PDB file of C-alpha atoms in Angstrom:
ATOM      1  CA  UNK T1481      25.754 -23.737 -30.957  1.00  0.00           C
ATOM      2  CA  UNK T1482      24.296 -24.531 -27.388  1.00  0.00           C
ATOM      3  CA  UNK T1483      21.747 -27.154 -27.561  1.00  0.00           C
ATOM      4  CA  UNK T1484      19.066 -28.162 -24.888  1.00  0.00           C
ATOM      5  CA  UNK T1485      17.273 -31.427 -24.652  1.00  0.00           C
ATOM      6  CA  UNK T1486      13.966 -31.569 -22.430  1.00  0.00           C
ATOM      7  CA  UNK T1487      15.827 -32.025 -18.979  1.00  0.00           C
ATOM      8  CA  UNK T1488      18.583 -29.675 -19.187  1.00  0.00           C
ATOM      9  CA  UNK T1489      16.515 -26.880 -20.270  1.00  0.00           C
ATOM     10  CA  UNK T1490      13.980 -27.705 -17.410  1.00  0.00           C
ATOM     11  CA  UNK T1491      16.276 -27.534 -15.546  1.00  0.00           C
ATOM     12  CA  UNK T1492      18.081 -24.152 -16.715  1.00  0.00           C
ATOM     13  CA  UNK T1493      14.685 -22.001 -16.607  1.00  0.00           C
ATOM     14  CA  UNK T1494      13.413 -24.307 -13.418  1.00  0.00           C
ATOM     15  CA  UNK T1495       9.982 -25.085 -15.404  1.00  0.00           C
ATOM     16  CA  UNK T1496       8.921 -28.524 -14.925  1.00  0.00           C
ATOM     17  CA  UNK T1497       9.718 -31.371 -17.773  1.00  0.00           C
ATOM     18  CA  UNK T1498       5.681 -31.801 -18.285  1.00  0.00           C
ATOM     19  CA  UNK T1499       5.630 -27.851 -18.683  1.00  0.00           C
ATOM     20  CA  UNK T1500       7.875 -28.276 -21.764  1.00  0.00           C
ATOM     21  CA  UNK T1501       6.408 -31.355 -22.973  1.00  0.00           C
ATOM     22  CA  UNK T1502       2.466 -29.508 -23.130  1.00  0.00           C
ATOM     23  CA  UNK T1503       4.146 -26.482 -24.570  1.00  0.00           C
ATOM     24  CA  UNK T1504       5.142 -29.229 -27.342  1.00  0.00           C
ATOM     25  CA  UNK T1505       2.009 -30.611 -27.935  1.00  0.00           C
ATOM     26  CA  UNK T1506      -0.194 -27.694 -27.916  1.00  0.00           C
ATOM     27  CA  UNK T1507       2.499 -25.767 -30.894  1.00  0.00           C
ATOM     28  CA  UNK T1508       3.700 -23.334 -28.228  1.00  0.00           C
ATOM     29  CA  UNK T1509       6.955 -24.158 -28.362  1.00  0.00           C
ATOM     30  CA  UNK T1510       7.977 -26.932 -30.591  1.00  0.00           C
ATOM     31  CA  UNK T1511      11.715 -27.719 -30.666  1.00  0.00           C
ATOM     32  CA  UNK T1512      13.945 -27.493 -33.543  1.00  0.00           C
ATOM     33  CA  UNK T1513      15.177 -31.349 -33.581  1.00  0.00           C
ATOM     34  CA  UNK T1514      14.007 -34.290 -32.403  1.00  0.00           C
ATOM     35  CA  UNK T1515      16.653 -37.278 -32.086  1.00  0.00           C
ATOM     36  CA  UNK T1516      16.509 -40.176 -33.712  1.00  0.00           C
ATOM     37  CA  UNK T1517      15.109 -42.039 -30.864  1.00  0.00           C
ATOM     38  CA  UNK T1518      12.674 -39.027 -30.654  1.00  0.00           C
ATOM     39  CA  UNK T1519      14.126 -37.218 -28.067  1.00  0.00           C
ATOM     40  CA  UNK T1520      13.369 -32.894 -28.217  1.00  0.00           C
ATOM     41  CA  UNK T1521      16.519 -30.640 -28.992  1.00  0.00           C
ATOM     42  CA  UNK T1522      16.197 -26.899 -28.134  1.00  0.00           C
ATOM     43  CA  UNK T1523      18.425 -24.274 -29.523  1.00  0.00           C
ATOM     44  CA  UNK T1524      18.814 -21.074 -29.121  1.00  0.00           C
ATOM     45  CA  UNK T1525      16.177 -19.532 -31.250  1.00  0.00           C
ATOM     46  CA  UNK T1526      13.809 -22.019 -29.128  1.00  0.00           C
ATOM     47  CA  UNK T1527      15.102 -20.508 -25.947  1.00  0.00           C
ATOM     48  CA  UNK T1528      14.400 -17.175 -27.271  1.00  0.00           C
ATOM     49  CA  UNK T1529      10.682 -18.133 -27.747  1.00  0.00           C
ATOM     50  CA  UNK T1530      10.510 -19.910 -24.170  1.00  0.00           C
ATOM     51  CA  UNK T1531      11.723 -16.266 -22.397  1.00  0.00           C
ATOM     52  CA  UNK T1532       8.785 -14.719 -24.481  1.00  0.00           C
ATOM     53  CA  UNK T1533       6.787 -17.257 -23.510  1.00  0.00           C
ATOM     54  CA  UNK T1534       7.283 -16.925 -19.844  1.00  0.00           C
ATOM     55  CA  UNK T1535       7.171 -13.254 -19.702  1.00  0.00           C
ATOM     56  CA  UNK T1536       4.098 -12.725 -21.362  1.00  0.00           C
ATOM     57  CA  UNK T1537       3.112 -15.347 -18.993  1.00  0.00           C
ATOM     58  CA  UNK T1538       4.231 -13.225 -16.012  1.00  0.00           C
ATOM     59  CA  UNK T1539       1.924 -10.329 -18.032  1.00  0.00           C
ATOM     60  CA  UNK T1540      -1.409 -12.650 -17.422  1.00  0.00           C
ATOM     61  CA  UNK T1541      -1.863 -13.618 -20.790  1.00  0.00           C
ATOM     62  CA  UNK T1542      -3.365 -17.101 -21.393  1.00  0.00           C
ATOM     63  CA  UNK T1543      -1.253 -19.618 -23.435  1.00  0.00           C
ATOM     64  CA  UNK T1544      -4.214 -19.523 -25.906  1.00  0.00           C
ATOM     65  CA  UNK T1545      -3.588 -15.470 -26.962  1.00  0.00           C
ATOM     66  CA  UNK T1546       0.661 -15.940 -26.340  1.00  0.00           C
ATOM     67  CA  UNK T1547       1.179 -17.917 -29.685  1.00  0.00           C
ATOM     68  CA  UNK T1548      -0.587 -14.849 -31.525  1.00  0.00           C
ATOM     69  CA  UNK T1549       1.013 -12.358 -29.148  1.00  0.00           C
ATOM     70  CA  UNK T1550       4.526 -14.232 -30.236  1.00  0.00           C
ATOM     71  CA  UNK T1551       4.017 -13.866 -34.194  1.00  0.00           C
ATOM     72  CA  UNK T1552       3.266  -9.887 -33.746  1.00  0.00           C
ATOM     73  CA  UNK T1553       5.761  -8.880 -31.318  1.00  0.00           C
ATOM     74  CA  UNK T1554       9.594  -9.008 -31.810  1.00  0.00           C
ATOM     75  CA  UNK T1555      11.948 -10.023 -28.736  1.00  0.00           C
ATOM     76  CA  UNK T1556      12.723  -6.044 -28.179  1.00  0.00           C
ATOM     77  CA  UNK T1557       9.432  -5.443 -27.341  1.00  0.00           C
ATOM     78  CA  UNK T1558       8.821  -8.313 -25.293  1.00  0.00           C
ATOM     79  CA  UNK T1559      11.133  -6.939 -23.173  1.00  0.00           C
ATOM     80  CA  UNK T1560      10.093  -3.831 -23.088  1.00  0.00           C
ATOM     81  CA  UNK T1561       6.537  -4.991 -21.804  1.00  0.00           C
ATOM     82  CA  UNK T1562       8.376  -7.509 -19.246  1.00  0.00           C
ATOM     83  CA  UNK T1563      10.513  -4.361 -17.859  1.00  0.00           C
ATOM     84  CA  UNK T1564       7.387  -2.077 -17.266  1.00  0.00           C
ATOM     85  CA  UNK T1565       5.689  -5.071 -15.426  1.00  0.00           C
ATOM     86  CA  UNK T1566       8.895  -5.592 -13.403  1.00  0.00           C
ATOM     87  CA  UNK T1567       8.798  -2.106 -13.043  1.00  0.00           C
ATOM     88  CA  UNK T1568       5.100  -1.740 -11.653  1.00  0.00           C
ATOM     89  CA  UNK T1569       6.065  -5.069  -9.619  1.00  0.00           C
ATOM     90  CA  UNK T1570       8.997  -3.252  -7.787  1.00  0.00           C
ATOM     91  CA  UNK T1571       6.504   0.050  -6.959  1.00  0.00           C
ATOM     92  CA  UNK T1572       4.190  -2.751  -5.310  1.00  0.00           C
ATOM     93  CA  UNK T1573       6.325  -4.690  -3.418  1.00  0.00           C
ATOM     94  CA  UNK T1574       8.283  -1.646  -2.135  1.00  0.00           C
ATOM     95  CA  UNK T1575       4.965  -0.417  -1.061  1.00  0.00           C
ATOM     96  CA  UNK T1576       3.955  -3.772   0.807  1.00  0.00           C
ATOM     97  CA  UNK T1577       7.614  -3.454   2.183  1.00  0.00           C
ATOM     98  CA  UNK T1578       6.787  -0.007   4.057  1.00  0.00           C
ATOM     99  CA  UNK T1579       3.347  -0.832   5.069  1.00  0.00           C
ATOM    100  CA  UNK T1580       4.838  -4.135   7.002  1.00  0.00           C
ATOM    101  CA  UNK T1581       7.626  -1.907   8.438  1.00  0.00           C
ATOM    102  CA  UNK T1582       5.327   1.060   9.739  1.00  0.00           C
ATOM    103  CA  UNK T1583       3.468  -2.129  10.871  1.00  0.00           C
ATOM    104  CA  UNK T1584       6.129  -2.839  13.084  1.00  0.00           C
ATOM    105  CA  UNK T1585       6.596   0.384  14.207  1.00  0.00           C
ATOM    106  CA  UNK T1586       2.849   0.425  14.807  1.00  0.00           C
ATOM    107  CA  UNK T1587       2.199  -2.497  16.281  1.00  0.00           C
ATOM    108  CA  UNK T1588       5.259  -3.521  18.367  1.00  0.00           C
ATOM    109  CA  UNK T1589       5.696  -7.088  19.359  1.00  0.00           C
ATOM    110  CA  UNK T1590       2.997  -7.865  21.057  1.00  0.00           C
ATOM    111  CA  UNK T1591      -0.493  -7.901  18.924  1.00  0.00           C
ATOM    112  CA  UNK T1592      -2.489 -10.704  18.073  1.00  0.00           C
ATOM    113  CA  UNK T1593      -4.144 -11.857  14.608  1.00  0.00           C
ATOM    114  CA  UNK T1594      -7.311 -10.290  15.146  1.00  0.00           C
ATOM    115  CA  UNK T1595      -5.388  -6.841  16.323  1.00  0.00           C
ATOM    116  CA  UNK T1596      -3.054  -7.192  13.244  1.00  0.00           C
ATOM    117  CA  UNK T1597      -6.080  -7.730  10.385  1.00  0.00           C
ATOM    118  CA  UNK T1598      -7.545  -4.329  12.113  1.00  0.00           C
ATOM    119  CA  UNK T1599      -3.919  -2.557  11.717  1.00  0.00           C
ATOM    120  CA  UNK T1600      -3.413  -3.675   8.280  1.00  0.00           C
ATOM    121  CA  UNK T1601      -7.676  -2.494   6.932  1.00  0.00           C
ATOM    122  CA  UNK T1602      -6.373   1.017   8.772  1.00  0.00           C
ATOM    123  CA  UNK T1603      -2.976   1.626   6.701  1.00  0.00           C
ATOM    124  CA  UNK T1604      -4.928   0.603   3.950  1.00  0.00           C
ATOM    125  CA  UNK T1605      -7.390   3.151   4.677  1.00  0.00           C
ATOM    126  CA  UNK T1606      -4.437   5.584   5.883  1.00  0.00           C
ATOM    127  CA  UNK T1607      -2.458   5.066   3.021  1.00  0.00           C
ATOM    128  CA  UNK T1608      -5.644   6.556   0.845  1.00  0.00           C
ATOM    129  CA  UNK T1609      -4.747  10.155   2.535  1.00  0.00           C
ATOM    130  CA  UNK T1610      -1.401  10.079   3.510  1.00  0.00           C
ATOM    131  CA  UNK T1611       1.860  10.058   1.973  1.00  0.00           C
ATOM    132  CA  UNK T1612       4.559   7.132   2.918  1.00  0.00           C
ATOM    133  CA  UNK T1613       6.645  10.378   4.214  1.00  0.00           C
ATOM    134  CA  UNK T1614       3.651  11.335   6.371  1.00  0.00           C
ATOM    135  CA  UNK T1615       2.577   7.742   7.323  1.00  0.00           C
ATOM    136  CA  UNK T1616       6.613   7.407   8.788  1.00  0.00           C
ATOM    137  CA  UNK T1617       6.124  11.017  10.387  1.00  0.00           C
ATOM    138  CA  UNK T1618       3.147   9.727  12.602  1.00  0.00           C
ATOM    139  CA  UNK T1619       4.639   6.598  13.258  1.00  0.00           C
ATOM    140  CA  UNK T1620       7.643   8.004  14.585  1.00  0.00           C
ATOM    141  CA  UNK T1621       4.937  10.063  16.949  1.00  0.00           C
ATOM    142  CA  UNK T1622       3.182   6.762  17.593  1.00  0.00           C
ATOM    143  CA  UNK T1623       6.429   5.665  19.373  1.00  0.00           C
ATOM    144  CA  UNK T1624       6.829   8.543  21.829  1.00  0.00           C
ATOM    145  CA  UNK T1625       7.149   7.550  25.384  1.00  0.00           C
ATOM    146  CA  UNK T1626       3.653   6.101  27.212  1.00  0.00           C
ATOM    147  CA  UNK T1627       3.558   9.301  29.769  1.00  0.00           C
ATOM    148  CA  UNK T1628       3.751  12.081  26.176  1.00  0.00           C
ATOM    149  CA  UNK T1629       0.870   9.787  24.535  1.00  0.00           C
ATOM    150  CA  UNK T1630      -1.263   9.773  28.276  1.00  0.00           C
ATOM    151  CA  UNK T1631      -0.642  12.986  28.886  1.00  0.00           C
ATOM    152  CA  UNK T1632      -1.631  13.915  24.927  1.00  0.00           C
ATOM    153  CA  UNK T1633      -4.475  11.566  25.842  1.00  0.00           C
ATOM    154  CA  UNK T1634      -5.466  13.223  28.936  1.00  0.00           C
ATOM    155  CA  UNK T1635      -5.481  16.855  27.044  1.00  0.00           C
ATOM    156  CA  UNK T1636      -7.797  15.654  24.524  1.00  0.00           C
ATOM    157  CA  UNK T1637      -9.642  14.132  26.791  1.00  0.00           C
ATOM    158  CA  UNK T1638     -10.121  17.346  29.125  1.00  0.00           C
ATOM    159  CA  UNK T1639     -10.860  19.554  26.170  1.00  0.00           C
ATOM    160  CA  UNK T1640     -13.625  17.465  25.401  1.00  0.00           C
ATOM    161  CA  UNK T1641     -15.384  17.896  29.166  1.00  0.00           C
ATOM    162  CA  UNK T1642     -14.546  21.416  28.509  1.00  0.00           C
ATOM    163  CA  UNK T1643     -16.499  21.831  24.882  1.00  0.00           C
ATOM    164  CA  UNK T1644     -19.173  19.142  25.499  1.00  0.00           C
ATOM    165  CA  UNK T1645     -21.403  21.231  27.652  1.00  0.00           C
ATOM    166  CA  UNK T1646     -21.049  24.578  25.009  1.00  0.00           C
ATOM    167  CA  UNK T1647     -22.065  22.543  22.409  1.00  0.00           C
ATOM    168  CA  UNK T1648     -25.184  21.098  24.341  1.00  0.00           C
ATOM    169  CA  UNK T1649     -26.042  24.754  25.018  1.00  0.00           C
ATOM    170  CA  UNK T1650     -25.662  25.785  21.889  1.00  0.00           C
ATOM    171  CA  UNK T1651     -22.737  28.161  22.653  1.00  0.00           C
ATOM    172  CA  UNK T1652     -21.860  29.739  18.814  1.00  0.00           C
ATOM    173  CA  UNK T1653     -18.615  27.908  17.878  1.00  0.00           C
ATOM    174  CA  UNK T1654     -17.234  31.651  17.014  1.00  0.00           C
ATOM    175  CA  UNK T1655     -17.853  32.425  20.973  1.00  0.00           C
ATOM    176  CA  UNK T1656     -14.368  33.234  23.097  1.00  0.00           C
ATOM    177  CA  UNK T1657     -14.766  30.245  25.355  1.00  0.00           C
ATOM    178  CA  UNK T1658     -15.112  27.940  21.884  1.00  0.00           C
ATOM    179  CA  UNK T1659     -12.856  29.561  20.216  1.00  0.00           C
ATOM    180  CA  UNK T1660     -10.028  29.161  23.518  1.00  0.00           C
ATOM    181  CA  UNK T1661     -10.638  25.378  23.210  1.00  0.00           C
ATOM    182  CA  UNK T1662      -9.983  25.226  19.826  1.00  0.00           C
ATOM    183  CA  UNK T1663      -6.642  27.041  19.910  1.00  0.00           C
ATOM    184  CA  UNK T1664      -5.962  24.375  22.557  1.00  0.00           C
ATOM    185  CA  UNK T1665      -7.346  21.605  20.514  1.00  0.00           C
ATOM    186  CA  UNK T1666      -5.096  23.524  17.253  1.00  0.00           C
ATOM    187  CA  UNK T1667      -1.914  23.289  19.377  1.00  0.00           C
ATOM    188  CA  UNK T1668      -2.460  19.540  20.069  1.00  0.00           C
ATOM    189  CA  UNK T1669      -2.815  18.893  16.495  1.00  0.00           C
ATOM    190  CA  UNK T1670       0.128  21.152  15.568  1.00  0.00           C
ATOM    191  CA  UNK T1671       2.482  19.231  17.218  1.00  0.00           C
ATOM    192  CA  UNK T1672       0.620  15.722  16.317  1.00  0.00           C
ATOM    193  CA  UNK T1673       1.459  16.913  12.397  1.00  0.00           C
ATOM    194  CA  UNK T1674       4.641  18.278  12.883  1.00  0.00           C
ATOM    195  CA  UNK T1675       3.385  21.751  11.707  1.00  0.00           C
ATOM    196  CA  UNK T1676       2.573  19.798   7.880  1.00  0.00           C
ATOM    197  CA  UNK T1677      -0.305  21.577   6.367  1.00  0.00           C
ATOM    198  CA  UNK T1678      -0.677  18.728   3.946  1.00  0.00           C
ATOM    199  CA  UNK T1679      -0.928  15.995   7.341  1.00  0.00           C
ATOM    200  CA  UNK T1680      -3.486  18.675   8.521  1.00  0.00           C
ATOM    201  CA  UNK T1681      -5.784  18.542   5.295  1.00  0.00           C
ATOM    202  CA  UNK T1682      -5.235  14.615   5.110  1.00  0.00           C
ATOM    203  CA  UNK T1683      -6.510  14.386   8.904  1.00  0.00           C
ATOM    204  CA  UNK T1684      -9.700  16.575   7.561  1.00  0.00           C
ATOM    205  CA  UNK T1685     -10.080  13.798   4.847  1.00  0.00           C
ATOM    206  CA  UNK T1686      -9.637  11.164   7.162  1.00  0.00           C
ATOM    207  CA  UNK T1687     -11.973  12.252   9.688  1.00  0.00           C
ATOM    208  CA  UNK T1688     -14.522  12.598   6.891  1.00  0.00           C
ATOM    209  CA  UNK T1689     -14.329   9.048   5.972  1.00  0.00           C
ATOM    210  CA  UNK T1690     -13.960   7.342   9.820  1.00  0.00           C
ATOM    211  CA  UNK T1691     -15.681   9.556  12.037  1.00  0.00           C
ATOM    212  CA  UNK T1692     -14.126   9.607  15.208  1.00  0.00           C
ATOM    213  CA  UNK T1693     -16.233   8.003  18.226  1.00  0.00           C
ATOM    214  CA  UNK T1694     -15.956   7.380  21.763  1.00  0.00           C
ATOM    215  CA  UNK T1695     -12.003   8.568  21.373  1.00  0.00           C
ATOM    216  CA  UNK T1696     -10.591  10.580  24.274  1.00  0.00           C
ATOM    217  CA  UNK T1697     -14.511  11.087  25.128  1.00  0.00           C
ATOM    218  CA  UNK T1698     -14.945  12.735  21.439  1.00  0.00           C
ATOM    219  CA  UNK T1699     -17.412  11.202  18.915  1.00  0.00           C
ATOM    220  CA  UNK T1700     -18.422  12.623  15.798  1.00  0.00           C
ATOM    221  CA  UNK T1701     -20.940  15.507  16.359  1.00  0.00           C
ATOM    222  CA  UNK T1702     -18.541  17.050  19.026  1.00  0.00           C
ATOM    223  CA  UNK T1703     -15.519  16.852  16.567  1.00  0.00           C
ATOM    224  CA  UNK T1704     -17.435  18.650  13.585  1.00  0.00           C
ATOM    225  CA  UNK T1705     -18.063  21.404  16.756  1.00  0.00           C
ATOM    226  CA  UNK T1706     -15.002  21.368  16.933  1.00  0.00           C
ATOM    227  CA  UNK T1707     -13.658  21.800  13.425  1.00  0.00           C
ATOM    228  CA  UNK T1708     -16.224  24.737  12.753  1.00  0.00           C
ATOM    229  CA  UNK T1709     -14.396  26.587  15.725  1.00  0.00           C
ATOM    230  CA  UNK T1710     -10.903  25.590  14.168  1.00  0.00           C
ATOM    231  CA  UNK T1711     -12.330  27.517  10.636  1.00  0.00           C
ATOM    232  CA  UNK T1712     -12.989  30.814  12.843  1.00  0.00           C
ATOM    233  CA  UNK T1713      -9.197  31.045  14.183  1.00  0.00           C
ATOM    234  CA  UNK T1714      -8.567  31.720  10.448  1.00  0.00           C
ATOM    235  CA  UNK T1715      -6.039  28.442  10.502  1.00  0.00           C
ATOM    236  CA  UNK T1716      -5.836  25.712   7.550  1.00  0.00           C
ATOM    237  CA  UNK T1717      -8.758  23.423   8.509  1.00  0.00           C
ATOM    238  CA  UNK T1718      -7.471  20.093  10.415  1.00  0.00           C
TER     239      UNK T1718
END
């Protein structure tokens, strides 16, 4: 039968000596022989416990609750509890693994700390509405050439000089010259979504949340103009 004394097994599971030595002395994990010159022998049975040990660990249990945790639950479940923690681990880590890599795409190579803190509170924010499949779809738009995204810019921008002084004279957003602007404005966000109704209805969301202001000369009160002529061309609202 394998045996273990304090070293080796620190060694093996790469816990510390003094780790082993407190689990002693507290009755967490007491090993089955001690030599005659009083050194600790672990055997299997004792490694079995020290796996339970650690995963429940891993769970966030305090060493005070494990020894009761350890007389009610067999190894099998034990593992079953370590497994859907794994499990639950993997779903988080792949998701920080996609937020760093739209990051990148986002960001490029040039940003500094300050820049970066903003980028990571937005896909935070982002990630509350959109889908990873979305959040990839717009940053695959985000890395269009710089004359599409100034001349996107530029439309936005001229649509807004166009609609500002309607809305200041209190044009009816169901009025042809509103309602031309916002089939403009509805082709501009057509081809920023791909033609995804679901991107569409998470941009509505968004907007909600973080009002627009001061982007492409829009702000707030002109974009909710805007969205109430969007509703009259009968289209999903954006």
């Amino acid at each position: 039968m394998t045996t273990w004394r304090t070293g080796e097994l620190a060694e093996a599971t790469g816990l510390t000596v003094r780790t082993l030595h407190h689990y002693d002395e507290i009755g967490l994990l007491v090993p089955s022989e001690r030599t005659d010159s009083g050194h600790r022998i672990y055997r299997e049975g004792d490694a079995q416990r020290l796996y339970r040990i650690c995963a429940l660990r891993s769970l966030g249990l305090p060493l005070a609750e494990i020894a009761d945790v350890l007389e009610s639950e067999s190894i099998g479940d034990v593992l079953i509890r370590h497994l859907d923690h794994l499990d639950a681990e993997v779903r988080r880590v792949t998701r920080i693994r996609d937020r760093v890599r739209r990051l990148v795409s986002y960001a490029g190579d040039e940003v500094d700390a300050g820049q970066l803190l903003e980028l990571v509170a937005a896909m935070t924010e982002m990630e509350s509405y959109f889908s990873a499949a979305q959040l990839d779809a717009l940053a695959r738009r985000r890395r269009q050439s710089g004359a599409d995204r100034l001349r996107t810019t530029e439309e936005w921008r001229r649509l807004a000089d166009e609609l500002r002084p309607l809305h200041l004279a209190g044009v009816s957003p169901t009025s042809p010259q509103v309602r031309r602007i916002a089939g403009e404005a509805d082709r501009l966000i057509d081809q920023f979504t791909g033609g995804d109704t679901r991107m569409r209805e998470a941009l509505a969301r968004l907007r909600e949340r973080l009002p627009v202001d001061g982007l492409a000369g829009w702000d707030a009160e002109l974009l909710d103009y805007l969205y109430e002529a969007l509703d009259t061309l009968g289209d999903a609202s954006t």
